[in-house]
Amino acid sequence: MAETRHDDMNRMKARVDVRHPALVMLGLYLGAFLGMLSETSMNIALPSLMEAFGVSAGTAQWLVVGYMLVIGVVLPFVGLLLKWFRARTLLIVALGAFLVGSLMSGFAPTFALLLAGRMVQGVSTGLVLPMMFSVLLEVFPKNKIGAAMGLTTLIIMFAPAVGPTLSGFFIGVLSWRWIFHFFAIVAAVALLCAIAFMVNPYELTRPRIDAFSCATSVVGFGGLVLGVSLVSEFGLSPAVVAILVVGVVAVALYGRRQLRMDVPVINLRAFAIPQFTTGAIVVMMNFGITLCAMYLMPQEIQDGMGIPAAMAGLVMLPGGVVNAVVSLLSGRLYDVIGPKILVRSGLVVSVVGLGLLMAAGTDSSVPYIIAAHVVLMIGVPLTMSPAQSTALAALPPQLATDGSTILNTMQQVWGAIATAVATVLLGAGQSSAVRAGAGHAQAFVTGSRFGFAFAVALAVVGFVAALRITSLSGLTRAEKVPDVEVRDLKAGKAAKPAVARERRA
């Protein structure tokens, strides 16, 4: 019996023994919060920036597109960088870059310098996001991973939800420059936390750098994000189609190369583990729902309902608060009841919230919009944390960093695609309504409904994928999902658990 308890305790230990894992994660949490906050904070600020610098809507949109483009390019390299450089060093460099980028944008006298600062911020976010997930799996005990992932989901989902609120406040009370001044202050605090508490949880193996993988990664992921972002402005023009084709071909070549390498940049054989693949699909769909809603809602509130920017931000605040609470609860519930019920019910609630938003009109009351947003912000985080935990907990230690990088890359690339599709549908709906004689406000509401309908489709796809999620709880999975045999991974075979050692009473 004593031996059994000892074995259980060993299985519950963290992979890397640290006294205060929450402090180790503090710099990563703050950095990831800034990165995700920055992803949606520009949507509500674009009209002010267009006026301040005298640029068109298409040019101003590059503050969003360029940021996501850089993230999509940097993300696939994080796993390789962690094998070459210490995690603490990478985090300090990343947070320092975000601080510099924020100062560049906050004091920018020209649009070009503002855009350059956003690009530097994108480099930082691309480094920090996958590091947060992979380091979490190393420093927290297995029976605490669900709760820790809940806090991570709080950051990933809460930050985009409150981005418009903070931006609206700064624009209404101070100026758009204070958005970046705020970023700089928080980045400085995060940098100090990283210097004080961050550890190095990985061994440096310094594998050979494959130039072909690097080139196809940059061209592939960069081309996809760039191509889908340009569709909303130029449509499927020959140039845009060419960029998309080049991106798809490059990604295919990149994937083929990784599967043939002994030490790949990203080990795509993580997809041989069914629960990881299922969780990744659900995470991707759920993140697409979030970005679609965060893109459409601030604009619909302003252009469709005539509410000013500062008030529009306040309208979205209650949903952001609810998002935070549910994110924390979902992580703890995952440790108790597992992901199956949480993920499916979360997607159903999201569909209800999206349906309420689709039913909104130019004369809808502010309380109605707040209520619809709150319902959506219950469903989205209820799904996200359990889905992420399911995907990452299914991986053996040697695939943890690769799995984190894959998840974050898929989120950002799919987020860009989902936002672009929502933009195209918004424009199509507006044009259709204008041809039917609708005014500007009604046309914008009609276009928004097209975009929200696309988000509903994403939720349906996510629900179908979630039907394959098992009912094992976080604690049970930590005990029952042992390391995948390395030889199976190298051979590209489907992952099978190693035979559990028989326990004696």
Coordinates of C-alpha atoms in Angstrom, one line a residue:
M1 CA 0.0 0.0 0.0
A2 CA 2.8 2.4 0.9
E3 CA 4.5 1.5 -2.4
T4 CA 1.2 2.3 -4.3
R5 CA 1.0 5.7 -2.6
H6 CA 4.6 6.4 -3.4
D7 CA 4.0 5.5 -7.1
D8 CA 0.9 7.8 -7.1
M9 CA 2.9 10.7 -5.7
N10 CA 5.6 10.2 -8.3
R11 CA 3.1 10.3 -11.1
M12 CA 1.6 13.5 -9.7
K13 CA 5.0 15.3 -9.5
A14 CA 5.9 18.1 -11.9
R15 CA 8.4 17.2 -14.6
V16 CA 10.6 20.0 -13.3
D17 CA 10.6 20.6 -9.6
V18 CA 10.2 24.2 -8.7
R19 CA 9.0 25.7 -5.3
H20 CA 6.6 28.3 -6.7
P21 CA 5.4 27.4 -10.3
A22 CA 3.0 30.3 -10.3
L23 CA 5.9 32.8 -9.9
V24 CA 7.8 31.1 -12.6
M25 CA 4.8 31.6 -14.9
L26 CA 4.2 35.2 -13.9
G27 CA 6.3 36.8 -16.7
L28 CA 4.8 34.4 -19.3
Y29 CA 1.3 35.1 -18.1
L30 CA 1.7 38.9 -18.3
G31 CA 3.5 38.7 -21.7
A32 CA 0.8 36.4 -23.2
F33 CA -1.9 38.7 -21.8
L34 CA -0.3 41.7 -23.5
G35 CA 0.0 39.8 -26.8
M36 CA -3.6 38.7 -26.9
L37 CA -4.8 42.1 -25.6
S38 CA -2.9 43.7 -28.5
E39 CA -4.6 41.4 -31.0
T40 CA -8.0 43.0 -30.6
S41 CA -7.2 46.4 -29.1
M42 CA -6.6 47.9 -32.6
N43 CA -10.1 47.1 -34.0
I44 CA -11.8 49.9 -32.1
A45 CA -8.8 52.3 -32.5
L46 CA -8.6 52.1 -36.3
P47 CA -10.9 55.1 -37.0
S48 CA -8.9 57.3 -34.7
L49 CA -5.6 56.2 -36.2
M50 CA -6.9 56.7 -39.7
E51 CA -7.7 60.3 -38.8
A52 CA -4.5 60.9 -36.9
F53 CA -2.2 59.8 -39.7
G54 CA -4.4 60.5 -42.7
V55 CA -4.3 56.9 -44.0
S56 CA -7.0 54.8 -45.7
A57 CA -8.9 51.9 -44.0
G58 CA -6.9 49.4 -46.1
T59 CA -3.6 50.9 -44.9
A60 CA -4.7 51.2 -41.3
Q61 CA -5.8 47.5 -41.3
W62 CA -2.1 46.5 -41.7
L63 CA -1.8 47.3 -38.0
V64 CA -3.8 44.2 -37.4
V65 CA -2.7 42.2 -40.4
G66 CA 1.0 42.9 -39.9
Y67 CA 0.8 41.9 -36.3
M68 CA -0.8 38.6 -37.0
L69 CA 1.5 38.0 -40.0
V70 CA 4.6 38.3 -37.8
I71 CA 3.1 36.0 -35.1
G72 CA 2.3 33.4 -37.7
V73 CA 5.9 33.5 -39.0
V74 CA 7.6 33.3 -35.6
L75 CA 5.4 30.7 -33.9
P76 CA 6.7 27.6 -35.7
F77 CA 10.3 28.3 -34.7
V78 CA 9.7 28.5 -30.9
G79 CA 10.2 24.7 -30.4
L80 CA 13.6 24.9 -32.2
L81 CA 14.6 28.1 -30.4
L82 CA 14.0 26.4 -27.0
K83 CA 16.4 23.6 -28.0
W84 CA 19.1 26.2 -28.8
F85 CA 18.6 29.0 -26.2
R86 CA 17.6 29.0 -22.5
A87 CA 13.9 29.6 -21.9
R88 CA 14.7 32.4 -19.5
T89 CA 16.9 34.2 -22.0
L90 CA 14.2 33.9 -24.7
L91 CA 11.5 35.2 -22.5
I92 CA 13.6 38.2 -21.4
V93 CA 14.4 39.0 -25.1
A94 CA 10.7 38.6 -26.0
L95 CA 9.4 40.9 -23.3
G96 CA 12.1 43.4 -24.0
A97 CA 11.0 43.4 -27.6
F98 CA 7.4 44.0 -26.6
L99 CA 8.5 47.0 -24.5
V100 CA 10.5 48.4 -27.3
G101 CA 7.7 47.9 -29.8
S102 CA 5.2 49.6 -27.5
L103 CA 7.4 52.6 -27.0
M104 CA 8.0 52.9 -30.8
S105 CA 4.3 52.8 -31.5
G106 CA 3.3 55.0 -28.6
F107 CA 5.6 57.8 -29.6
A108 CA 5.5 57.3 -33.4
P109 CA 5.4 60.5 -35.4
T110 CA 4.6 58.6 -38.6
F111 CA 2.4 55.7 -39.6
A112 CA 5.4 53.7 -40.8
L113 CA 7.1 53.8 -37.3
L114 CA 3.7 52.9 -35.7
L115 CA 3.5 49.8 -38.0
A116 CA 7.1 48.9 -37.3
G117 CA 6.4 48.9 -33.6
R118 CA 3.4 46.6 -34.1
M119 CA 5.6 44.2 -36.0
V120 CA 8.2 44.1 -33.1
Q121 CA 5.3 43.4 -30.7
G122 CA 4.3 40.5 -33.0
V123 CA 7.7 38.9 -32.7
S124 CA 7.3 39.0 -28.9
T125 CA 3.8 37.5 -28.9
G126 CA 4.9 34.8 -31.3
L127 CA 7.7 33.7 -28.8
V128 CA 5.7 34.0 -25.6
L129 CA 2.4 32.2 -26.5
P130 CA 3.8 28.7 -27.1
M131 CA 6.4 29.1 -24.3
M132 CA 3.6 29.7 -21.8
F133 CA 1.9 26.4 -22.6
S134 CA 5.0 24.3 -22.7
V135 CA 6.6 25.7 -19.6
L136 CA 3.3 25.2 -17.7
L137 CA 3.4 21.5 -18.4
E138 CA 6.9 21.3 -17.0
V139 CA 6.5 23.2 -13.7
F140 CA 3.0 22.3 -12.5
P141 CA 2.2 18.9 -10.9
K142 CA -0.1 16.8 -13.2
N143 CA -3.0 17.0 -10.8
K144 CA -2.8 20.9 -11.0
I145 CA -2.5 21.2 -14.7
G146 CA -6.3 21.6 -15.3
A147 CA -6.5 24.6 -12.8
A148 CA -3.3 26.1 -14.3
M149 CA -4.7 25.7 -17.8
G150 CA -7.8 27.5 -16.6
L151 CA -5.8 30.5 -15.7
T152 CA -4.0 30.2 -19.1
T153 CA -7.4 30.2 -20.8
L154 CA -8.4 33.2 -18.8
I155 CA -5.4 35.0 -20.3
I156 CA -6.0 33.8 -23.9
M157 CA -9.7 34.4 -23.9
F158 CA -10.2 37.3 -21.4
A159 CA -7.5 39.6 -23.0
P160 CA -9.1 39.7 -26.5
A161 CA -12.5 40.2 -24.8
V162 CA -11.4 43.3 -22.9
G163 CA -9.2 44.7 -25.6
P164 CA -11.9 46.8 -27.1
T165 CA -13.0 48.0 -23.6
L166 CA -9.5 49.2 -22.7
S167 CA -9.0 50.8 -26.1
G168 CA -12.3 52.5 -26.0
F169 CA -11.5 53.9 -22.6
F170 CA -8.1 55.3 -23.6
I171 CA -9.5 56.8 -26.8
G172 CA -12.5 58.4 -25.1
V173 CA -10.6 59.7 -22.0
L174 CA -7.0 60.2 -23.1
S175 CA -5.8 59.4 -26.6
W176 CA -4.9 56.3 -28.8
R177 CA -1.2 56.7 -27.7
W178 CA -2.1 55.6 -24.2
I179 CA -3.0 52.2 -25.5
F180 CA 0.7 51.7 -26.3
H181 CA 1.9 53.5 -23.1
F182 CA -0.2 51.0 -21.1
F183 CA 1.3 48.2 -23.0
A184 CA 4.8 49.5 -22.2
I185 CA 4.1 49.8 -18.5
V186 CA 2.8 46.2 -18.2
A187 CA 5.7 44.9 -20.4
A188 CA 8.2 46.5 -18.0
V189 CA 6.5 44.7 -15.1
A190 CA 6.5 41.4 -17.0
L191 CA 10.2 41.8 -17.8
L192 CA 11.1 42.3 -14.2
C193 CA 9.1 39.2 -13.2
A194 CA 10.9 37.2 -15.9
I195 CA 14.3 38.3 -14.6
A196 CA 13.4 37.5 -11.0
F197 CA 11.5 34.2 -11.3
M198 CA 11.9 32.5 -14.7
V199 CA 13.8 29.2 -14.8
N200 CA 15.2 27.0 -17.5
P201 CA 13.1 23.8 -17.7
Y202 CA 14.6 22.3 -20.8
E203 CA 17.9 20.7 -21.8
L204 CA 19.7 22.4 -24.7
T205 CA 20.2 19.8 -27.5
R206 CA 21.1 22.3 -30.3
P207 CA 19.9 20.2 -33.2
R208 CA 21.0 20.9 -36.8
I209 CA 19.1 23.8 -38.3
D210 CA 17.4 22.8 -41.6
A211 CA 17.4 25.8 -44.0
F212 CA 14.7 24.2 -46.2
S213 CA 12.3 23.9 -43.2
C214 CA 13.0 27.5 -42.1
A215 CA 12.3 28.8 -45.6
T216 CA 9.1 26.9 -46.2
S217 CA 7.9 27.8 -42.8
V218 CA 8.3 31.5 -43.4
V219 CA 6.9 31.4 -46.9
G220 CA 4.1 29.0 -46.0
F221 CA 2.6 30.4 -42.8
G222 CA 3.4 34.0 -43.7
G223 CA 1.8 33.5 -47.2
L224 CA -1.3 32.0 -45.7
V225 CA -1.8 34.8 -43.2
L226 CA -1.0 37.5 -45.7
G227 CA -3.2 35.9 -48.4
V228 CA -6.3 35.5 -46.3
S229 CA -5.9 39.0 -44.9
L230 CA -5.7 40.5 -48.4
V231 CA -8.9 38.8 -49.5
S232 CA -11.1 41.2 -47.6
E233 CA -9.6 44.2 -49.4
F234 CA -8.8 42.9 -52.9
G235 CA -11.0 39.8 -53.2
L236 CA -9.7 36.7 -55.0
S237 CA -7.6 38.7 -57.4
P238 CA -4.9 36.8 -59.3
A239 CA -2.2 38.2 -57.1
V240 CA -4.0 37.2 -53.9
V241 CA -4.8 33.7 -55.2
A242 CA -1.1 33.3 -56.2
I243 CA 0.0 34.2 -52.6
L244 CA -2.5 31.7 -51.2
V245 CA -1.3 29.0 -53.5
V246 CA 2.3 29.6 -52.7
G247 CA 1.5 29.6 -49.0
V248 CA -0.4 26.3 -49.2
V249 CA 2.3 24.6 -51.3
A250 CA 5.0 25.8 -48.9
V251 CA 3.1 24.5 -45.9
A252 CA 2.7 21.1 -47.6
L253 CA 6.4 21.0 -48.3
Y254 CA 7.2 22.0 -44.8
G255 CA 4.9 19.3 -43.3
R256 CA 6.4 16.6 -45.6
R257 CA 9.9 17.7 -44.6
Q258 CA 9.1 17.5 -40.9
L259 CA 7.8 14.0 -41.1
R260 CA 11.0 12.8 -42.8
M261 CA 13.4 14.4 -40.4
D262 CA 14.9 12.6 -37.3
V263 CA 14.9 15.9 -35.4
P264 CA 12.2 18.1 -37.0
V265 CA 11.6 21.8 -36.3
I266 CA 8.1 20.8 -35.2
N267 CA 7.3 17.2 -34.6
L268 CA 4.0 16.8 -36.5
R269 CA 3.7 13.2 -35.3
A270 CA 1.8 14.7 -32.4
F271 CA -1.2 14.4 -34.7
A272 CA -0.8 10.6 -34.4
I273 CA -2.3 11.0 -31.0
P274 CA -6.1 11.1 -31.5
Q275 CA -7.0 13.2 -28.4
F276 CA -4.4 15.8 -29.3
T277 CA -5.8 16.1 -32.8
T278 CA -9.4 16.3 -31.6
G279 CA -8.5 18.9 -28.9
A280 CA -6.6 21.0 -31.4
I281 CA -9.6 21.1 -33.8
V282 CA -11.9 22.3 -31.1
V283 CA -9.4 24.9 -29.8
M284 CA -9.0 26.2 -33.4
M285 CA -12.8 26.5 -34.0
N286 CA -13.3 28.1 -30.6
F287 CA -10.6 30.7 -31.2
G288 CA -12.1 31.5 -34.5
I289 CA -15.4 32.2 -32.9
T290 CA -13.7 34.5 -30.4
L291 CA -11.9 36.6 -33.0
C292 CA -15.0 36.8 -35.3
A293 CA -17.1 38.1 -32.4
M294 CA -14.4 40.5 -31.2
Y295 CA -13.9 41.8 -34.8
L296 CA -17.7 42.2 -35.6
M297 CA -19.1 43.4 -32.3
P298 CA -17.2 46.7 -31.7
Q299 CA -17.9 47.8 -35.2
E300 CA -21.6 46.8 -35.2
I301 CA -22.1 48.6 -31.9
Q302 CA -20.6 51.8 -33.3
D303 CA -21.7 51.7 -37.0
G304 CA -24.9 49.7 -36.6
M305 CA -26.3 51.2 -33.4
G306 CA -24.6 54.6 -33.3
I307 CA -22.8 54.1 -29.9
P308 CA -19.5 56.0 -29.5
A309 CA -16.2 54.2 -29.0
A310 CA -15.9 54.7 -25.3
M311 CA -19.4 53.5 -24.6
A312 CA -18.9 50.5 -27.0
G313 CA -16.0 49.4 -24.9
L314 CA -18.1 49.6 -21.8
V315 CA -20.8 47.5 -23.4
M316 CA -18.3 44.7 -23.9
L317 CA -16.9 44.9 -20.4
P318 CA -19.5 42.6 -18.6
G319 CA -18.8 39.9 -21.1
G320 CA -15.1 40.2 -20.5
V321 CA -15.6 39.9 -16.7
V322 CA -17.8 36.8 -17.1
N323 CA -15.2 35.3 -19.5
A324 CA -12.6 35.7 -16.7
V325 CA -14.7 33.9 -14.1
V326 CA -15.8 31.1 -16.3
S327 CA -12.2 30.5 -17.5
L328 CA -11.0 29.9 -14.0
L329 CA -14.0 27.7 -13.1
S330 CA -13.7 25.6 -16.3
G331 CA -10.1 24.7 -15.4
R332 CA -11.1 23.5 -12.0
L333 CA -14.1 21.6 -13.3
Y334 CA -11.9 19.9 -15.8
D335 CA -9.8 18.4 -13.0
V336 CA -13.1 17.0 -11.4
I337 CA -15.4 15.9 -14.2
G338 CA -13.2 15.9 -17.3
P339 CA -13.6 17.7 -20.7
K340 CA -16.4 15.8 -22.3
I341 CA -19.4 17.6 -20.8
L342 CA -17.7 21.0 -20.5
V343 CA -16.6 21.2 -24.1
R344 CA -19.9 20.1 -25.6
S345 CA -22.1 22.3 -23.4
G346 CA -19.7 25.3 -24.0
L347 CA -20.2 25.0 -27.7
V348 CA -24.0 24.8 -27.4
V349 CA -24.0 27.9 -25.2
S350 CA -21.8 29.7 -27.7
V351 CA -24.4 29.0 -30.5
V352 CA -27.1 30.4 -28.3
G353 CA -25.1 33.6 -27.7
L354 CA -24.2 33.9 -31.4
G355 CA -27.9 33.4 -32.3
L356 CA -28.8 36.3 -29.9
L357 CA -26.2 38.5 -31.6
M358 CA -27.6 37.6 -35.1
A359 CA -31.1 38.7 -33.9
A360 CA -29.8 42.1 -32.8
G361 CA -30.9 45.1 -34.9
T362 CA -30.3 48.9 -35.1
D363 CA -32.9 49.5 -32.4
S364 CA -31.7 46.8 -30.0
S365 CA -31.1 48.0 -26.5
V366 CA -27.8 48.1 -24.8
P367 CA -28.9 45.6 -22.1
Y368 CA -29.8 43.1 -24.8
I369 CA -26.4 43.4 -26.5
I370 CA -24.7 43.0 -23.1
A371 CA -26.8 39.9 -22.3
A372 CA -26.0 38.3 -25.7
H373 CA -22.3 39.0 -25.3
V374 CA -22.4 37.5 -21.8
V375 CA -24.0 34.3 -23.0
L376 CA -21.3 34.0 -25.7
M377 CA -18.6 34.7 -23.1
I378 CA -19.9 31.8 -20.9
G379 CA -19.7 29.3 -23.8
V380 CA -16.3 30.2 -25.3
P381 CA -14.2 29.8 -22.1
L382 CA -16.2 26.8 -21.0
T383 CA -14.9 25.1 -24.1
M384 CA -11.4 26.5 -24.4
S385 CA -9.6 25.4 -21.2
P386 CA -10.8 21.7 -21.3
A387 CA -10.1 21.4 -25.0
Q388 CA -6.5 22.8 -24.5
S389 CA -5.9 20.6 -21.5
T390 CA -7.2 17.5 -23.4
A391 CA -4.9 18.1 -26.3
L392 CA -1.7 18.9 -24.3
A393 CA -2.2 16.3 -21.5
A394 CA -2.4 13.6 -24.2
L395 CA 1.2 14.3 -25.2
P396 CA 4.3 12.6 -23.8
P397 CA 6.9 15.0 -22.3
Q398 CA 9.1 14.9 -25.5
L399 CA 6.2 16.3 -27.5
A400 CA 5.0 18.9 -25.0
T401 CA 6.8 21.9 -26.6
D402 CA 5.9 20.7 -30.2
G403 CA 2.3 20.4 -29.2
S404 CA 2.2 23.8 -27.7
T405 CA 3.7 25.3 -30.8
I406 CA 1.3 23.5 -33.0
L407 CA -1.7 24.6 -31.0
N408 CA -0.7 28.2 -31.0
T409 CA 0.3 28.2 -34.7
M410 CA -3.1 26.7 -35.7
Q411 CA -4.9 29.3 -33.5
Q412 CA -3.1 32.3 -35.0
V413 CA -3.3 31.1 -38.7
W414 CA -6.9 30.0 -38.3
G415 CA -7.7 33.2 -36.4
A416 CA -6.4 35.2 -39.3
I417 CA -8.5 33.1 -41.8
A418 CA -11.6 33.4 -39.7
T419 CA -11.3 37.1 -39.3
A420 CA -10.8 37.5 -43.1
V421 CA -13.8 35.4 -43.8
A422 CA -15.9 37.4 -41.4
T423 CA -14.7 40.6 -43.1
V424 CA -15.6 39.3 -46.5
L425 CA -19.1 38.2 -45.3
L426 CA -19.6 41.5 -43.5
G427 CA -18.9 43.4 -46.8
A428 CA -21.1 41.0 -48.8
G429 CA -24.0 41.4 -46.4
Q430 CA -23.6 45.2 -46.5
S431 CA -23.5 45.4 -50.3
S432 CA -26.6 43.1 -50.5
A433 CA -28.5 45.3 -48.0
V434 CA -27.5 48.6 -49.7
R435 CA -28.8 47.2 -53.1
A436 CA -32.1 46.4 -51.3
G437 CA -32.3 50.1 -50.2
A438 CA -31.1 49.8 -46.6
G439 CA -29.3 52.7 -44.9
H440 CA -25.8 52.5 -43.6
A441 CA -26.7 51.4 -40.1
Q442 CA -29.1 48.7 -41.2
A443 CA -26.7 47.5 -43.9
F444 CA -23.9 47.1 -41.3
V445 CA -26.2 45.1 -39.0
T446 CA -27.1 42.8 -42.0
G447 CA -23.5 42.3 -42.8
S448 CA -22.7 41.5 -39.2
R449 CA -25.3 38.7 -39.3
F450 CA -23.5 37.1 -42.2
G451 CA -20.3 37.1 -40.1
F452 CA -22.0 35.7 -37.0
A453 CA -23.6 33.0 -39.1
F454 CA -20.0 31.9 -40.1
A455 CA -19.1 31.8 -36.3
V456 CA -22.1 29.5 -35.8
A457 CA -20.8 27.2 -38.5
L458 CA -17.4 27.1 -36.6
A459 CA -19.2 26.1 -33.4
V460 CA -21.0 23.3 -35.2
V461 CA -17.7 21.9 -36.6
G462 CA -16.2 22.2 -33.1
F463 CA -19.1 20.3 -31.6
V464 CA -18.8 17.4 -34.2
A465 CA -15.1 17.1 -33.4
A466 CA -15.9 17.2 -29.6
L467 CA -17.9 14.1 -29.9
R468 CA -14.6 12.2 -30.0
I469 CA -13.3 13.6 -26.8
T470 CA -13.2 11.0 -24.0
S471 CA -14.7 11.5 -20.6
L472 CA -11.5 11.0 -18.6
S473 CA -10.9 13.8 -16.0
G474 CA -7.7 15.7 -15.8
L475 CA -6.5 13.7 -12.8
T476 CA -7.4 10.4 -14.5
R477 CA -5.7 11.4 -17.7
A478 CA -2.5 12.4 -15.9
E479 CA -2.4 8.9 -14.4
K480 CA -3.6 6.9 -17.4
V481 CA -2.0 8.6 -20.4
P482 CA 1.7 7.4 -20.2
D483 CA 4.5 8.5 -22.5
V484 CA 4.2 7.5 -26.1
E485 CA 6.9 5.2 -27.2
V486 CA 9.6 7.3 -28.9
R487 CA 10.2 4.6 -31.5
D488 CA 6.5 4.7 -32.6
L489 CA 6.7 8.5 -33.0
K490 CA 9.8 8.3 -35.1
A491 CA 8.3 5.6 -37.2
G492 CA 5.2 7.7 -37.7
K493 CA 2.9 5.0 -36.2
A494 CA -0.3 5.8 -34.4
A495 CA 0.5 6.5 -30.8
K496 CA -0.3 3.7 -28.3
P497 CA 0.1 3.9 -24.5
A498 CA 2.9 1.9 -23.0
V499 CA 1.7 -1.0 -20.9
A500 CA 1.1 0.3 -17.4
R501 CA 3.1 -1.3 -14.6
E502 CA 1.0 -3.6 -12.5
R503 CA 0.5 -2.2 -9.0
R504 CA 0.5 -4.3 -5.9
A505 CA -1.7 -3.6 -2.9

